[in-house]
Amino acid sequence: MISRLKKTRLGQAIYKLSRSGPLGWPVLMLSRAAQAESMQVAHLKPRHRKHNATQREILAAFERGVRK
């Protein structure tokens, strides 16, 4: 998704804006947040959320076993 945006005129304009002037820093921070792993749209899908919940339960059970 981000790679497609980078190739568009809008993506290039955002990049140039992030590298210049007083607006550059906030735009740069937003662009970095959008590229971060935690901001991926796929993670909001029910299948992914269910998988993540299951993995958290498995990890919690494992950690409880290790601490005893």
PDB file of N, CA and C in Angstrom:
ATOM      1  N   MET A   1       0.826  -1.189   0.000  1.00  0.00           N
ATOM      2  CA  MET A   1       0.000   0.000   0.000  1.00  0.00           C
ATOM      3  C   MET A   1       0.871   1.254   0.000  1.00  0.00           C
ATOM      4  N   ILE A   2       1.836   1.299   0.889  1.00  0.00           N
ATOM      5  CA  ILE A   2       2.716   2.464   0.982  1.00  0.00           C
ATOM      6  C   ILE A   2       3.583   2.563  -0.272  1.00  0.00           C
ATOM      7  N   SER A   3       4.035   1.425  -0.795  1.00  0.00           N
ATOM      8  CA  SER A   3       4.894   1.467  -1.975  1.00  0.00           C
ATOM      9  C   SER A   3       4.135   2.021  -3.182  1.00  0.00           C
ATOM     10  N   ARG A   4       2.840   1.707  -3.273  1.00  0.00           N
ATOM     11  CA  ARG A   4       2.050   2.270  -4.373  1.00  0.00           C
ATOM     12  C   ARG A   4       1.866   3.767  -4.206  1.00  0.00           C
ATOM     13  N   LEU A   5       1.665   4.224  -2.968  1.00  0.00           N
ATOM     14  CA  LEU A   5       1.497   5.658  -2.708  1.00  0.00           C
ATOM     15  C   LEU A   5       2.768   6.423  -3.046  1.00  0.00           C
ATOM     16  N   LYS A   6       3.919   5.847  -2.747  1.00  0.00           N
ATOM     17  CA  LYS A   6       5.190   6.520  -3.012  1.00  0.00           C
ATOM     18  C   LYS A   6       5.388   6.816  -4.495  1.00  0.00           C
ATOM     19  N   LYS A   7       4.809   5.993  -5.342  1.00  0.00           N
ATOM     20  CA  LYS A   7       4.992   6.156  -6.781  1.00  0.00           C
ATOM     21  C   LYS A   7       4.038   7.177  -7.397  1.00  0.00           C
ATOM     22  N   THR A   8       3.053   7.626  -6.651  1.00  0.00           N
ATOM     23  CA  THR A   8       2.087   8.581  -7.189  1.00  0.00           C
ATOM     24  C   THR A   8       2.587  10.005  -6.990  1.00  0.00           C
ATOM     25  N   ARG A   9       1.950  10.928  -7.675  1.00  0.00           N
ATOM     26  CA  ARG A   9       2.300  12.349  -7.504  1.00  0.00           C
ATOM     27  C   ARG A   9       2.015  12.809  -6.078  1.00  0.00           C
ATOM     28  N   LEU A  10       0.917  12.318  -5.506  1.00  0.00           N
ATOM     29  CA  LEU A  10       0.588  12.692  -4.126  1.00  0.00           C
ATOM     30  C   LEU A  10       1.674  12.216  -3.172  1.00  0.00           C
ATOM     31  N   GLY A  11       2.117  10.989  -3.355  1.00  0.00           N
ATOM     32  CA  GLY A  11       3.184  10.450  -2.509  1.00  0.00           C
ATOM     33  C   GLY A  11       4.471  11.243  -2.631  1.00  0.00           C
ATOM     34  N   GLN A  12       4.807  11.628  -3.834  1.00  0.00           N
ATOM     35  CA  GLN A  12       6.018  12.415  -4.049  1.00  0.00           C
ATOM     36  C   GLN A  12       5.882  13.813  -3.446  1.00  0.00           C
ATOM     37  N   ALA A  13       4.671  14.388  -3.526  1.00  0.00           N
ATOM     38  CA  ALA A  13       4.445  15.705  -2.931  1.00  0.00           C
ATOM     39  C   ALA A  13       4.550  15.637  -1.411  1.00  0.00           C
ATOM     40  N   ILE A  14       3.998  14.579  -0.826  1.00  0.00           N
ATOM     41  CA  ILE A  14       4.092  14.402   0.634  1.00  0.00           C
ATOM     42  C   ILE A  14       5.552  14.256   1.042  1.00  0.00           C
ATOM     43  N   TYR A  15       6.309  13.490   0.279  1.00  0.00           N
ATOM     44  CA  TYR A  15       7.724  13.309   0.584  1.00  0.00           C
ATOM     45  C   TYR A  15       8.467  14.648   0.557  1.00  0.00           C
ATOM     46  N   LYS A  16       8.240  15.439  -0.489  1.00  0.00           N
ATOM     47  CA  LYS A  16       8.909  16.739  -0.601  1.00  0.00           C
ATOM     48  C   LYS A  16       8.501  17.669   0.539  1.00  0.00           C
ATOM     49  N   LEU A  17       7.220  17.634   0.895  1.00  0.00           N
ATOM     50  CA  LEU A  17       6.732  18.464   1.993  1.00  0.00           C
ATOM     51  C   LEU A  17       7.360  18.038   3.318  1.00  0.00           C
ATOM     52  N   SER A  18       7.552  16.751   3.504  1.00  0.00           N
ATOM     53  CA  SER A  18       8.118  16.262   4.760  1.00  0.00           C
ATOM     54  C   SER A  18       9.582  16.638   4.926  1.00  0.00           C
ATOM     55  N   ARG A  19      10.235  17.000   3.843  1.00  0.00           N
ATOM     56  CA  ARG A  19      11.653  17.329   3.892  1.00  0.00           C
ATOM     57  C   ARG A  19      11.920  18.831   3.878  1.00  0.00           C
ATOM     58  N   SER A  20      10.859  19.637   3.987  1.00  0.00           N
ATOM     59  CA  SER A  20      11.091  21.071   3.878  1.00  0.00           C
ATOM     60  C   SER A  20      10.235  21.859   4.857  1.00  0.00           C
ATOM     61  N   GLY A  21      10.731  23.026   5.213  1.00  0.00           N
ATOM     62  CA  GLY A  21       9.974  24.016   5.968  1.00  0.00           C
ATOM     63  C   GLY A  21       9.450  23.582   7.327  1.00  0.00           C
ATOM     64  N   PRO A  22       8.683  24.469   7.956  1.00  0.00           N
ATOM     65  CA  PRO A  22       8.169  24.189   9.303  1.00  0.00           C
ATOM     66  C   PRO A  22       7.110  23.084   9.325  1.00  0.00           C
ATOM     67  N   LEU A  23       6.468  22.813   8.198  1.00  0.00           N
ATOM     68  CA  LEU A  23       5.491  21.719   8.152  1.00  0.00           C
ATOM     69  C   LEU A  23       6.156  20.366   7.985  1.00  0.00           C
ATOM     70  N   GLY A  24       7.410  20.384   7.669  1.00  0.00           N
ATOM     71  CA  GLY A  24       8.124  19.144   7.380  1.00  0.00           C
ATOM     72  C   GLY A  24       8.141  18.145   8.518  1.00  0.00           C
ATOM     73  N   TRP A  25       8.438  18.591   9.730  1.00  0.00           N
ATOM     74  CA  TRP A  25       8.566  17.673  10.860  1.00  0.00           C
ATOM     75  C   TRP A  25       7.261  16.939  11.166  1.00  0.00           C
ATOM     76  N   PRO A  26       6.113  17.631  11.311  1.00  0.00           N
ATOM     77  CA  PRO A  26       4.875  16.886  11.585  1.00  0.00           C
ATOM     78  C   PRO A  26       4.495  15.930  10.451  1.00  0.00           C
ATOM     79  N   VAL A  27       4.702  16.341   9.221  1.00  0.00           N
ATOM     80  CA  VAL A  27       4.395  15.470   8.084  1.00  0.00           C
ATOM     81  C   VAL A  27       5.315  14.250   8.102  1.00  0.00           C
ATOM     82  N   LEU A  28       6.566  14.443   8.433  1.00  0.00           N
ATOM     83  CA  LEU A  28       7.517  13.340   8.515  1.00  0.00           C
ATOM     84  C   LEU A  28       7.106  12.357   9.605  1.00  0.00           C
ATOM     85  N   MET A  29       6.685  12.862  10.755  1.00  0.00           N
ATOM     86  CA  MET A  29       6.251  11.982  11.847  1.00  0.00           C
ATOM     87  C   MET A  29       5.003  11.181  11.440  1.00  0.00           C
ATOM     88  N   LEU A  30       4.083  11.823  10.755  1.00  0.00           N
ATOM     89  CA  LEU A  30       2.885  11.115  10.292  1.00  0.00           C
ATOM     90  C   LEU A  30       3.242  10.059   9.254  1.00  0.00           C
ATOM     91  N   SER A  31       4.149  10.378   8.363  1.00  0.00           N
ATOM     92  CA  SER A  31       4.530   9.396   7.341  1.00  0.00           C
ATOM     93  C   SER A  31       5.246   8.206   7.974  1.00  0.00           C
ATOM     94  N   ARG A  32       6.064   8.451   8.969  1.00  0.00           N
ATOM     95  CA  ARG A  32       6.732   7.340   9.658  1.00  0.00           C
ATOM     96  C   ARG A  32       5.724   6.474  10.403  1.00  0.00           C
ATOM     97  N   ALA A  33       4.741   7.105  11.031  1.00  0.00           N
ATOM     98  CA  ALA A  33       3.705   6.343  11.736  1.00  0.00           C
ATOM     99  C   ALA A  33       2.891   5.501  10.762  1.00  0.00           C
ATOM    100  N   ALA A  34       2.619   6.040   9.599  1.00  0.00           N
ATOM    101  CA  ALA A  34       1.834   5.306   8.600  1.00  0.00           C
ATOM    102  C   ALA A  34       2.606   4.120   8.041  1.00  0.00           C
ATOM    103  N   GLN A  35       3.924   4.204   8.040  1.00  0.00           N
ATOM    104  CA  GLN A  35       4.734   3.115   7.516  1.00  0.00           C
ATOM    105  C   GLN A  35       5.065   2.075   8.571  1.00  0.00           C
ATOM    106  N   ALA A  36       4.779   2.380   9.830  1.00  0.00           N
ATOM    107  CA  ALA A  36       5.110   1.465  10.912  1.00  0.00           C
ATOM    108  C   ALA A  36       4.260   0.195  10.816  1.00  0.00           C
ATOM    109  N   GLU A  37       4.792  -0.872  11.333  1.00  0.00           N
ATOM    110  CA  GLU A  37       4.094  -2.158  11.300  1.00  0.00           C
ATOM    111  C   GLU A  37       2.751  -2.087  12.019  1.00  0.00           C
ATOM    112  N   SER A  38       2.664  -1.343  13.072  1.00  0.00           N
ATOM    113  CA  SER A  38       1.419  -1.284  13.843  1.00  0.00           C
ATOM    114  C   SER A  38       0.286  -0.588  13.107  1.00  0.00           C
ATOM    115  N   MET A  39       0.603   0.124  12.030  1.00  0.00           N
ATOM    116  CA  MET A  39      -0.421   0.867  11.306  1.00  0.00           C
ATOM    117  C   MET A  39      -0.929   0.143  10.069  1.00  0.00           C
ATOM    118  N   GLN A  40      -0.578  -1.114   9.862  1.00  0.00           N
ATOM    119  CA  GLN A  40      -1.000  -1.831   8.677  1.00  0.00           C
ATOM    120  C   GLN A  40      -2.492  -2.161   8.753  1.00  0.00           C
ATOM    121  N   VAL A  41      -3.215  -1.884   7.698  1.00  0.00           N
ATOM    122  CA  VAL A  41      -4.662  -2.102   7.631  1.00  0.00           C
ATOM    123  C   VAL A  41      -5.001  -3.589   7.764  1.00  0.00           C
ATOM    124  N   ALA A  42      -4.148  -4.452   7.285  1.00  0.00           N
ATOM    125  CA  ALA A  42      -4.405  -5.893   7.342  1.00  0.00           C
ATOM    126  C   ALA A  42      -4.573  -6.389   8.775  1.00  0.00           C
ATOM    127  N   HIS A  43      -3.934  -5.731   9.715  1.00  0.00           N
ATOM    128  CA  HIS A  43      -4.026  -6.156  11.107  1.00  0.00           C
ATOM    129  C   HIS A  43      -5.403  -5.917  11.709  1.00  0.00           C
ATOM    130  N   LEU A  44      -6.226  -5.142  11.061  1.00  0.00           N
ATOM    131  CA  LEU A  44      -7.559  -4.858  11.578  1.00  0.00           C
ATOM    132  C   LEU A  44      -8.591  -5.891  11.116  1.00  0.00           C
ATOM    133  N   LYS A  45      -8.221  -6.769  10.223  1.00  0.00           N
ATOM    134  CA  LYS A  45      -9.147  -7.786   9.730  1.00  0.00           C
ATOM    135  C   LYS A  45      -9.461  -8.785  10.850  1.00  0.00           C
ATOM    136  N   PRO A  46     -10.702  -9.251  10.914  1.00  0.00           N
ATOM    137  CA  PRO A  46     -11.096 -10.175  11.990  1.00  0.00           C
ATOM    138  C   PRO A  46     -10.219 -11.423  12.094  1.00  0.00           C
ATOM    139  N   ARG A  47      -9.826 -11.968  10.958  1.00  0.00           N
ATOM    140  CA  ARG A  47      -8.986 -13.176  10.970  1.00  0.00           C
ATOM    141  C   ARG A  47      -7.644 -12.903  11.646  1.00  0.00           C
ATOM    142  N   HIS A  48      -7.051 -11.759  11.357  1.00  0.00           N
ATOM    143  CA  HIS A  48      -5.768 -11.389  11.962  1.00  0.00           C
ATOM    144  C   HIS A  48      -5.929 -11.104  13.451  1.00  0.00           C
ATOM    145  N   ARG A  49      -7.017 -10.432  13.807  1.00  0.00           N
ATOM    146  CA  ARG A  49      -7.253 -10.118  15.223  1.00  0.00           C
ATOM    147  C   ARG A  49      -7.454 -11.398  16.025  1.00  0.00           C
ATOM    148  N   LYS A  50      -8.164 -12.373  15.455  1.00  0.00           N
ATOM    149  CA  LYS A  50      -8.376 -13.657  16.137  1.00  0.00           C
ATOM    150  C   LYS A  50      -7.046 -14.382  16.315  1.00  0.00           C
ATOM    151  N   HIS A  51      -6.233 -14.390  15.267  1.00  0.00           N
ATOM    152  CA  HIS A  51      -4.916 -15.027  15.336  1.00  0.00           C
ATOM    153  C   HIS A  51      -4.054 -14.371  16.417  1.00  0.00           C
ATOM    154  N   ASN A  52      -4.045 -13.050  16.453  1.00  0.00           N
ATOM    155  CA  ASN A  52      -3.241 -12.333  17.449  1.00  0.00           C
ATOM    156  C   ASN A  52      -3.720 -12.633  18.866  1.00  0.00           C
ATOM    157  N   ALA A  53      -5.044 -12.703  19.061  1.00  0.00           N
ATOM    158  CA  ALA A  53      -5.589 -13.023  20.388  1.00  0.00           C
ATOM    159  C   ALA A  53      -5.168 -14.424  20.815  1.00  0.00           C
ATOM    160  N   THR A  54      -5.215 -15.362  19.893  1.00  0.00           N
ATOM    161  CA  THR A  54      -4.795 -16.736  20.190  1.00  0.00           C
ATOM    162  C   THR A  54      -3.319 -16.774  20.563  1.00  0.00           C
ATOM    163  N   GLN A  55      -2.501 -16.063  19.825  1.00  0.00           N
ATOM    164  CA  GLN A  55      -1.067 -16.033  20.113  1.00  0.00           C
ATOM    165  C   GLN A  55      -0.772 -15.389  21.467  1.00  0.00           C
ATOM    166  N   ARG A  56      -1.533 -14.355  21.815  1.00  0.00           N
ATOM    167  CA  ARG A  56      -1.354 -13.729  23.140  1.00  0.00           C
ATOM    168  C   ARG A  56      -1.702 -14.710  24.252  1.00  0.00           C
ATOM    169  N   GLU A  57      -2.766 -15.490  24.063  1.00  0.00           N
ATOM    170  CA  GLU A  57      -3.152 -16.494  25.064  1.00  0.00           C
ATOM    171  C   GLU A  57      -2.079 -17.563  25.217  1.00  0.00           C
ATOM    172  N   ILE A  58      -1.538 -18.036  24.099  1.00  0.00           N
ATOM    173  CA  ILE A  58      -0.475 -19.041  24.139  1.00  0.00           C
ATOM    174  C   ILE A  58       0.749 -18.488  24.855  1.00  0.00           C
ATOM    175  N   LEU A  59       1.128 -17.260  24.551  1.00  0.00           N
ATOM    176  CA  LEU A  59       2.286 -16.641  25.196  1.00  0.00           C
ATOM    177  C   LEU A  59       2.051 -16.456  26.692  1.00  0.00           C
ATOM    178  N   ALA A  60       0.865 -16.015  27.075  1.00  0.00           N
ATOM    179  CA  ALA A  60       0.551 -15.822  28.494  1.00  0.00           C
ATOM    180  C   ALA A  60       0.621 -17.153  29.244  1.00  0.00           C
ATOM    181  N   ALA A  61       0.090 -18.228  28.649  1.00  0.00           N
ATOM    182  CA  ALA A  61       0.147 -19.539  29.284  1.00  0.00           C
ATOM    183  C   ALA A  61       1.594 -20.006  29.428  1.00  0.00           C
ATOM    184  N   PHE A  62       2.386 -19.773  28.406  1.00  0.00           N
ATOM    185  CA  PHE A  62       3.801 -20.145  28.463  1.00  0.00           C
ATOM    186  C   PHE A  62       4.527 -19.375  29.565  1.00  0.00           C
ATOM    187  N   GLU A  63       4.284 -18.080  29.642  1.00  0.00           N
ATOM    188  CA  GLU A  63       4.962 -17.257  30.654  1.00  0.00           C
ATOM    189  C   GLU A  63       4.528 -17.644  32.056  1.00  0.00           C
ATOM    190  N   ARG A  64       3.259 -18.024  32.230  1.00  0.00           N
ATOM    191  CA  ARG A  64       2.819 -18.491  33.546  1.00  0.00           C
ATOM    192  C   ARG A  64       3.558 -19.767  33.942  1.00  0.00           C
ATOM    193  N   GLY A  65       3.785 -20.647  32.984  1.00  0.00           N
ATOM    194  CA  GLY A  65       4.502 -21.897  33.244  1.00  0.00           C
ATOM    195  C   GLY A  65       5.962 -21.663  33.561  1.00  0.00           C
ATOM    196  N   VAL A  66       6.567 -20.667  32.947  1.00  0.00           N
ATOM    197  CA  VAL A  66       7.982 -20.383  33.166  1.00  0.00           C
ATOM    198  C   VAL A  66       8.198 -19.754  34.538  1.00  0.00           C
ATOM    199  N   ARG A  67       7.295 -18.941  34.980  1.00  0.00           N
ATOM    200  CA  ARG A  67       7.464 -18.205  36.243  1.00  0.00           C
ATOM    201  C   ARG A  67       7.311 -19.091  37.477  1.00  0.00           C
ATOM    202  N   LYS A  68       6.660 -20.229  37.342  1.00  0.00           N
ATOM    203  CA  LYS A  68       6.440 -21.103  38.517  1.00  0.00           C
ATOM    204  C   LYS A  68       7.673 -21.809  38.957  1.00  0.00           C
TER     205      LYS A  68
END
